[in-house]
mmCIF file of C-alpha atoms in Angstrom:
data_model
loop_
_atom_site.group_PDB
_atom_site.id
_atom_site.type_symbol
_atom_site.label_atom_id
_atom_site.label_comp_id
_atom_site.label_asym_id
_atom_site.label_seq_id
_atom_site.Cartn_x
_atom_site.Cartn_y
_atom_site.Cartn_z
ATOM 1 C CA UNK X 1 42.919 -46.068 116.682
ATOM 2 C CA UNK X 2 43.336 -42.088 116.217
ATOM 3 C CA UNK X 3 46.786 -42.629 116.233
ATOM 4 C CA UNK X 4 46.959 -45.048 113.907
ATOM 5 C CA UNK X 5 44.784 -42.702 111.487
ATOM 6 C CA UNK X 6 46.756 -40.044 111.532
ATOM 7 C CA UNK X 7 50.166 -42.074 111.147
ATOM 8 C CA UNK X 8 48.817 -42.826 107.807
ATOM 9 C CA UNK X 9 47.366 -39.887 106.945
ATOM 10 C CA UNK X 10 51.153 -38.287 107.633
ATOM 11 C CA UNK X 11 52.249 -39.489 103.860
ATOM 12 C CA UNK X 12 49.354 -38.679 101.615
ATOM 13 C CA UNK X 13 49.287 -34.926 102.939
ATOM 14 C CA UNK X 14 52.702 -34.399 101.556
ATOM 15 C CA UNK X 15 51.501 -35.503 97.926
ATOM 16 C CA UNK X 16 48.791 -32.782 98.011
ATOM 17 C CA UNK X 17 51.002 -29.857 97.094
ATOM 18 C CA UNK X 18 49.980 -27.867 93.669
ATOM 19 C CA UNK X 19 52.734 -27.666 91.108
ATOM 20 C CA UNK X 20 53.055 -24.223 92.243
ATOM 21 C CA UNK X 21 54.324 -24.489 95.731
ATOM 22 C CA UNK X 22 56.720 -27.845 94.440
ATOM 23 C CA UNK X 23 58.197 -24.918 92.084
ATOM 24 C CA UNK X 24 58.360 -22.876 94.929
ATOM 25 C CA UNK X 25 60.085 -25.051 97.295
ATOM 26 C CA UNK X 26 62.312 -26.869 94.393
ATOM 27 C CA UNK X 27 65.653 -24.169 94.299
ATOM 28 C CA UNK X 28 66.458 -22.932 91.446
ATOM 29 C CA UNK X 29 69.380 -23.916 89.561
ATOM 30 C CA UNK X 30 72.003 -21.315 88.846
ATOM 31 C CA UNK X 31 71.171 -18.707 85.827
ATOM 32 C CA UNK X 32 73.529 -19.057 82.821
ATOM 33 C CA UNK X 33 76.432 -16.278 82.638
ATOM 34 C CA UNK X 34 75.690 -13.115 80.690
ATOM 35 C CA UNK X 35 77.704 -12.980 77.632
ATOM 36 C CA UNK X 36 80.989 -11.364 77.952
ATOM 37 C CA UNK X 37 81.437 -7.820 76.576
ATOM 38 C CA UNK X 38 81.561 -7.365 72.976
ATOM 39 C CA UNK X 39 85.097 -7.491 71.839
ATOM 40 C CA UNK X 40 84.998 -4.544 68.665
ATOM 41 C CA UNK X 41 87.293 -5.158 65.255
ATOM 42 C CA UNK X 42 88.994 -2.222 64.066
ATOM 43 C CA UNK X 43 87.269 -3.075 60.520
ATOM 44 C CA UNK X 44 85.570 -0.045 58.397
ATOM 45 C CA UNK X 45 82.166 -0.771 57.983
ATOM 46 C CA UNK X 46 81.867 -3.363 55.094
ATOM 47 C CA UNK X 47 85.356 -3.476 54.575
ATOM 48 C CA UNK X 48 87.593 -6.560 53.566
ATOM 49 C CA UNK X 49 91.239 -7.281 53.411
ATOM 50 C CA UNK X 50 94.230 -5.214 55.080
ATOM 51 C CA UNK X 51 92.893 -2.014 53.670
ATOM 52 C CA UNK X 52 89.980 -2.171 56.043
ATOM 53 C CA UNK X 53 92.075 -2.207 58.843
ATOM 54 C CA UNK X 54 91.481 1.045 60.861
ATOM 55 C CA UNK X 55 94.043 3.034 62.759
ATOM 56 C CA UNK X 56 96.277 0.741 62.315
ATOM 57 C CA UNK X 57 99.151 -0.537 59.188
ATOM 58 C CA UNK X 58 100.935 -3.191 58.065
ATOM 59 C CA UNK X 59 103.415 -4.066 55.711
ATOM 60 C CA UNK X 60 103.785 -5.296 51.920
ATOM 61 C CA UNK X 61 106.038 -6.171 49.384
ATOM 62 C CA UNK X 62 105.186 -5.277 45.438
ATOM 63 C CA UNK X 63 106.399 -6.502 42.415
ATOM 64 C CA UNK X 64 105.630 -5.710 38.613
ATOM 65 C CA UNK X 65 106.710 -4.503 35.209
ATOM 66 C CA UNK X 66 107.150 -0.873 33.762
ATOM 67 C CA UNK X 67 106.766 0.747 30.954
ATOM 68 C CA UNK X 68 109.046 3.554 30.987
ATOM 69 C CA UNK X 69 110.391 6.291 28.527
ATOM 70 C CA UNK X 70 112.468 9.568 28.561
ATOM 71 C CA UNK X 71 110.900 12.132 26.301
ATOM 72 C CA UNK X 72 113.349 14.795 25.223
ATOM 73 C CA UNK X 73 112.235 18.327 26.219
ATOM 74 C CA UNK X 74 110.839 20.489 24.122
ATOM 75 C CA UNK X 75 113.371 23.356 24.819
ATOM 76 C CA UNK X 76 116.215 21.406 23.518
ATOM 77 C CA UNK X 77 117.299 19.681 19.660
ATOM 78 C CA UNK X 78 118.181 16.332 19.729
ATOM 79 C CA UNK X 79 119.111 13.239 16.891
ATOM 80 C CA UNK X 80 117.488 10.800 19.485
ATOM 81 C CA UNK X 81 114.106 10.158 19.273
ATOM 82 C CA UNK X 82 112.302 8.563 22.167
ATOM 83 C CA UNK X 83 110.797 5.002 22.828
ATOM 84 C CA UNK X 84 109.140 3.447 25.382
ATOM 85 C CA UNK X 85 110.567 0.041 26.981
ATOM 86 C CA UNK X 86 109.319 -2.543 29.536
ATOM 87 C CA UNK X 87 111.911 -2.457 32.897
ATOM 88 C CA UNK X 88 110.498 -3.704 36.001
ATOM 89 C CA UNK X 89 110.595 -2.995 39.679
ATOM 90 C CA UNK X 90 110.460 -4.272 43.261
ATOM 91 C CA UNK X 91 110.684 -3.026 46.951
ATOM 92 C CA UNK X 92 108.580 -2.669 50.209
ATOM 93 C CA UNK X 93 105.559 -0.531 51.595
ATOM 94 C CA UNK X 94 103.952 0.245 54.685
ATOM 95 C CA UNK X 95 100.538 1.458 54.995
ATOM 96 C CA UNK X 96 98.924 3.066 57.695
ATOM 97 C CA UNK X 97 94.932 4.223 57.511
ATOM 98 C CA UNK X 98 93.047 7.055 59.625
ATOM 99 C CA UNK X 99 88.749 6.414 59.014
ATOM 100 C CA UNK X 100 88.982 7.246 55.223
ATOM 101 C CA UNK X 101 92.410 8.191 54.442
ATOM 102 C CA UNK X 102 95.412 6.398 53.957
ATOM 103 C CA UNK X 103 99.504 7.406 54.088
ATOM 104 C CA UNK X 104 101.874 4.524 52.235
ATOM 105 C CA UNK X 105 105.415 5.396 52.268
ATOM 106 C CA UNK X 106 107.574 2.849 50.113
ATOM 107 C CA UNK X 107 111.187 1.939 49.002
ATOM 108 C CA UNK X 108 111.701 0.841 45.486
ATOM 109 C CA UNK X 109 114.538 -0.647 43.254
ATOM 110 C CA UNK X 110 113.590 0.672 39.743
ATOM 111 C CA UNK X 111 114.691 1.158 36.362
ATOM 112 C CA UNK X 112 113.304 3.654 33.875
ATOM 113 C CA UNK X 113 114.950 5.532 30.965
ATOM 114 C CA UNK X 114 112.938 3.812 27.663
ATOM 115 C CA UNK X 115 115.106 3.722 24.754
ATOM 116 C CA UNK X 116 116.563 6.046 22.296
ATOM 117 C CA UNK X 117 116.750 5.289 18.737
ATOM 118 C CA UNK X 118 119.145 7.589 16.414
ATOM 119 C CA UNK X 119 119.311 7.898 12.154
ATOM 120 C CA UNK X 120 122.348 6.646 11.050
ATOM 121 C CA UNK X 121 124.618 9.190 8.561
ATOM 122 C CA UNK X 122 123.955 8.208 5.164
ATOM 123 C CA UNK X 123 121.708 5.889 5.896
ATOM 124 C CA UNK X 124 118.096 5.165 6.713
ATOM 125 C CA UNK X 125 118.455 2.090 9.718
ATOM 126 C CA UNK X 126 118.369 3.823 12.994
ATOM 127 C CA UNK X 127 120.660 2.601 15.807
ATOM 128 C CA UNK X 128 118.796 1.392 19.128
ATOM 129 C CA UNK X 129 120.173 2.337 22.677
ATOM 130 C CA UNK X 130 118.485 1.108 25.762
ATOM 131 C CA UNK X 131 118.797 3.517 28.312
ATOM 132 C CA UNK X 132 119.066 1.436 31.638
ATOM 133 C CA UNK X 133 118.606 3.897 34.777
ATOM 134 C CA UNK X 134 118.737 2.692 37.999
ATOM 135 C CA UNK X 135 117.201 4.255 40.675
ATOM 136 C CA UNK X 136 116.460 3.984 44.520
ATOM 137 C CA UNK X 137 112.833 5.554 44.850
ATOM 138 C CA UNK X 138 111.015 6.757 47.970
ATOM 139 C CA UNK X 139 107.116 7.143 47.244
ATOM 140 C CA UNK X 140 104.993 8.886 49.382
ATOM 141 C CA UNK X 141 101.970 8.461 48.842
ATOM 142 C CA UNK X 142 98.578 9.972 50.124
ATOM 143 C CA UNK X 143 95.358 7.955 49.459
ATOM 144 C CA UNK X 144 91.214 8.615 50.100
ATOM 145 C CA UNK X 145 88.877 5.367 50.178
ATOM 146 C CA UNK X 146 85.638 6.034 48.102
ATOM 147 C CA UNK X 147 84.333 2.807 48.746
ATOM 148 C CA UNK X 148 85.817 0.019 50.819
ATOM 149 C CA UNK X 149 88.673 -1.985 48.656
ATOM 150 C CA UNK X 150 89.632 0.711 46.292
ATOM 151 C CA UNK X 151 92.157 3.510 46.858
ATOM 152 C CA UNK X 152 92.825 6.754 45.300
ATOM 153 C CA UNK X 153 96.835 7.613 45.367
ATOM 154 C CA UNK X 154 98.768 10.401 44.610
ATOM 155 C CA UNK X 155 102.359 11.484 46.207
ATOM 156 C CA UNK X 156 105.886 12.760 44.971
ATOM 157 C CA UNK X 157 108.396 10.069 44.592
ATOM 158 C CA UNK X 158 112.003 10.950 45.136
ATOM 159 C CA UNK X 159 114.857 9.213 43.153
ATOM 160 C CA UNK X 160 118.324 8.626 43.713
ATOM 161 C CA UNK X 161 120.470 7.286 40.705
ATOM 162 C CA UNK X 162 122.527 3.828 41.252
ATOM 163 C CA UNK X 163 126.043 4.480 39.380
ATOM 164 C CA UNK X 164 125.578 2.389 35.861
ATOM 165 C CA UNK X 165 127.592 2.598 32.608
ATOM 166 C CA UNK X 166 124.627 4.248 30.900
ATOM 167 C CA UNK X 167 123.447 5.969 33.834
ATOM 168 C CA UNK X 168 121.380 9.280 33.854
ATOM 169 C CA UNK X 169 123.732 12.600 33.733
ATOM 170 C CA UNK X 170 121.837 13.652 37.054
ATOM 171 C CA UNK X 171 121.823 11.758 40.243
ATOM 172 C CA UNK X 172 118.513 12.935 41.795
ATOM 173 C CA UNK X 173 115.292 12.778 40.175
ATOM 174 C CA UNK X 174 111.836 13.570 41.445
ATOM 175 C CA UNK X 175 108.393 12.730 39.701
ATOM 176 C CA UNK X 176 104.417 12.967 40.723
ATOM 177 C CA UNK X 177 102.596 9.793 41.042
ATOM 178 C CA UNK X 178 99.226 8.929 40.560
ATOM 179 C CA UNK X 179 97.541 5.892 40.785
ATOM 180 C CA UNK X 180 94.889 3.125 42.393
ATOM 181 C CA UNK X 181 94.891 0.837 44.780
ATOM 182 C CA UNK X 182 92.990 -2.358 45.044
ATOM 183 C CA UNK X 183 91.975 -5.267 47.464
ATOM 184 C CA UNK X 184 91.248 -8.568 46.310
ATOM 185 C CA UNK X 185 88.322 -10.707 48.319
ATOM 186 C CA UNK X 186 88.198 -14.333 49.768
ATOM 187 C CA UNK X 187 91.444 -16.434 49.420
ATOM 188 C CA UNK X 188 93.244 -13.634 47.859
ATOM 189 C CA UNK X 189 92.570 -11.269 50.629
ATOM 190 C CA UNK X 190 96.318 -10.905 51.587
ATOM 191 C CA UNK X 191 96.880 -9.464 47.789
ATOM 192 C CA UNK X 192 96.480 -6.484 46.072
ATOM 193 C CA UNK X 193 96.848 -4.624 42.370
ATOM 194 C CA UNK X 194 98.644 -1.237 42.245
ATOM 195 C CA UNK X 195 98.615 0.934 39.186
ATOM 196 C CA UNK X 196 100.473 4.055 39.052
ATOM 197 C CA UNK X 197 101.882 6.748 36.526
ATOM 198 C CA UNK X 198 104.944 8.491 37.441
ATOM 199 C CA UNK X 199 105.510 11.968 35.885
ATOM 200 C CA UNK X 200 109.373 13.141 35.987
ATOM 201 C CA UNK X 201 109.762 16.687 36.532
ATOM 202 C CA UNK X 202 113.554 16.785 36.839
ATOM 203 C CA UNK X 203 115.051 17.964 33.537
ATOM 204 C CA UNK X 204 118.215 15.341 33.018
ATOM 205 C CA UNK X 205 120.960 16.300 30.846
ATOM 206 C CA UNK X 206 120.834 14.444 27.434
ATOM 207 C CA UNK X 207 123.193 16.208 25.411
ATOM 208 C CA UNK X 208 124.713 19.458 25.360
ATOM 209 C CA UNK X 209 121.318 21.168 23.337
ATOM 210 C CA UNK X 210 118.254 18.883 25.330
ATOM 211 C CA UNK X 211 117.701 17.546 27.957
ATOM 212 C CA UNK X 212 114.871 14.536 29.206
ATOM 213 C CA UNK X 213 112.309 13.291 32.013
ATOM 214 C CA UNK X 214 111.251 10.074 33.232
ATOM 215 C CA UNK X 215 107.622 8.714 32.616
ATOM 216 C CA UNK X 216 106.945 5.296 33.833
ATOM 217 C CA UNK X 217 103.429 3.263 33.925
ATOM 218 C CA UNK X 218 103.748 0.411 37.014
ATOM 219 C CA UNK X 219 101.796 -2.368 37.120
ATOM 220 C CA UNK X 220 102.752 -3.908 40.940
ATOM 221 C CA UNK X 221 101.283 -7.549 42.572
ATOM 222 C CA UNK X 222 101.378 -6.549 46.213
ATOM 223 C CA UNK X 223 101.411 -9.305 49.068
ATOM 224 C CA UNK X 224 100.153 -7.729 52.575
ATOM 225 C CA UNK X 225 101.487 -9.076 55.802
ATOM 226 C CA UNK X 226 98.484 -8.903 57.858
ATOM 227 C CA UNK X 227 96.500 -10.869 60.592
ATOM 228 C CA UNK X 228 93.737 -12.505 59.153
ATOM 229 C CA UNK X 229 90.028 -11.738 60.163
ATOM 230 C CA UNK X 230 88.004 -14.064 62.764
ATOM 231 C CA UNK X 231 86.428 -16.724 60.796
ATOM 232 C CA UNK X 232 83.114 -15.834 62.408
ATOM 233 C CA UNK X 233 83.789 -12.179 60.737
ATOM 234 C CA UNK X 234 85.039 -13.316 57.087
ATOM 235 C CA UNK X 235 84.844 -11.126 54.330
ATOM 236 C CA UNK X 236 81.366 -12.786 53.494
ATOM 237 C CA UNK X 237 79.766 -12.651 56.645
ATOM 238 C CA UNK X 238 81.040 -9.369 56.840
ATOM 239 C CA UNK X 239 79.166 -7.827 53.828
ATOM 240 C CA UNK X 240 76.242 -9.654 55.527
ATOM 241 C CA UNK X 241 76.412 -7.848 58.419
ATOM 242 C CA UNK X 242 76.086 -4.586 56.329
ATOM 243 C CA UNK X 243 72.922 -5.832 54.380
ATOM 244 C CA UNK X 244 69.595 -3.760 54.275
ATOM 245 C CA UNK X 245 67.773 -7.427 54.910
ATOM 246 C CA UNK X 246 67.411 -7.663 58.164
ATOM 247 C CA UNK X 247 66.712 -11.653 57.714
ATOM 248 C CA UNK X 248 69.994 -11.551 56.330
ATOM 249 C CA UNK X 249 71.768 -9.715 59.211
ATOM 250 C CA UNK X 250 70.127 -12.122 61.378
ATOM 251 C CA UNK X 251 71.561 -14.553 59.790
ATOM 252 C CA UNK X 252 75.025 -13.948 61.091
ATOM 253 C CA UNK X 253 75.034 -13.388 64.609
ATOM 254 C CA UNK X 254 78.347 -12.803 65.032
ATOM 255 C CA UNK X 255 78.169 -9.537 62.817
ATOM 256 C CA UNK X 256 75.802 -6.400 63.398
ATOM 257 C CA UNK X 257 75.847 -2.928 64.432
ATOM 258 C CA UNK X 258 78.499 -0.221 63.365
ATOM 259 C CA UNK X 259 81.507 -2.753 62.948
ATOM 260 C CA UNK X 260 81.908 -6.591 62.594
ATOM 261 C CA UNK X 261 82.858 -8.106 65.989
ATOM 262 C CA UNK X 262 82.882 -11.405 67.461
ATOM 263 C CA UNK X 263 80.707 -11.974 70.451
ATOM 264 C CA UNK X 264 82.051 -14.682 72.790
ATOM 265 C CA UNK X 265 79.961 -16.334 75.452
ATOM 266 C CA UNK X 266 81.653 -18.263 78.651
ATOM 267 C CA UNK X 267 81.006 -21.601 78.422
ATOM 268 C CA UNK X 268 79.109 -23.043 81.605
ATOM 269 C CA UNK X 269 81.498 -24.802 83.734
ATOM 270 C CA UNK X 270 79.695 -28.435 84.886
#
């Protein structure tokens, strides 16, 4: 009969543990993977577009009009009397930025010259002559980021005349450029506007008493050949990441701290 008793007591005494020892006893599955390491962008703090890009460049091709004259000098008599003209010109760029400074070297087809309009003898109807020179240009330009997406420019530019019927009387000309820079957001990331004034300081010979300089205003549509940001570090989520709202940070997990990164977790393998 004791025997008996304690056979059947055998399966009830296993159902008497406490949740804590069935915890105890029950292994524990495998803890999840810590993230991986935080991969950093090279992106300036709230910055957007190729510009932001630090340490590092990338290339672009520009396109515009210009509105170019040649001003006679003021050491010199001449019949002509200067006007201005809209040419145009196109060529390639590469720029390169260090933290807040930028260096953009470029090679430009251009023409500049304006027109030239003369009295006719015994008469009052002046005679119009476009003056079409064409030039190879080198730019160099140094630029300084106030804010993120805008860029001060300035930089000589060196000339070399192209062999035209109504070509310049010098082959070399060199100016001093001045000018902005500026990043469009969202969908237009990959373009930018460039306005620049180029002051000629090479006196050209006009006639045999004056002499002239090149002044041209460009107005250039740049496209930037560039790798495009994460989408979990867009130009929007980016500018969240910089916010003074910490809700707002929060928000955006994949963006905080000094730059916008992406953190990637390992997925659990089953």
């Amino acid at each position: 009969l004791f025997a008996c008793v304690l056979g059947l007591s055998l399966p009830f005494g296993t159902l008497a543990q406490t949740v804590t020892d069935s915890l105890v006893a029950t292994p524990v599955s495998a803890a999840l993977p810590a993230p991986a390491p935080i991969k950093r962008r090279t992106y300036a703090p709230g910055g957007y577009g190729p510009s932001a890009l630090l340490n590092r460049g990338h290339f672009g091709l520009k396109v515009g009009p210009s509105l170019t004259s040649a001003p006679i000098g003021k050491d010199g008599v001449s019949p002509s009397i200067a006007k201005q003209k809209i040419d145009f010109h196109l060529g390639a760029m590469y720029r390169y930025r260090f933290t807040k400074f930028v260096i953009q070297p470029e090679v430009l087809y251009q023409v500049k010259g304006g027109t030239y309009q003369k009295l006719q003898i015994a008469s009052t109807e002046r005679t119009t002559t476009e003056n079409n020179f064409n030039y190879i240009s080198l730019p160099i330009m140094l630029g300084y980021i106030p804010i993120e997406g805008l860029t001060l420019q300035a930089g000589p530019e060196f000339s070399w005349a192209i062999s035209t019927p109504n070509g310049p009387k010098a082959n070399r000309d060199l100016g001093v450029a001045l000018g902005i820079h500026y990043d469009f957001l969202d969908n237009l990331d990959k373009f930018s506007l460039n306005i620049r004034y180029v002051y000629g300081v090479t006196k050209i010979p006009e006639t045999a008493n004056s002499t002239l300089q090149n002044r041209a205003l460009q107005v250039s549509a740049v496209y930037n050949f560039y790798k495009k940001q994460d989408p979990l570090c867009s130009p929007i989520s980016a500018s969240c990441c910089f916010s003074s709202w910490p809700r707002l940070r929060s928000s955006v997990a994949s963006c905080c701290s000094e730059n916008c990164f992406v953190p990637t977790v390992r997925a659990k393998k089953n």
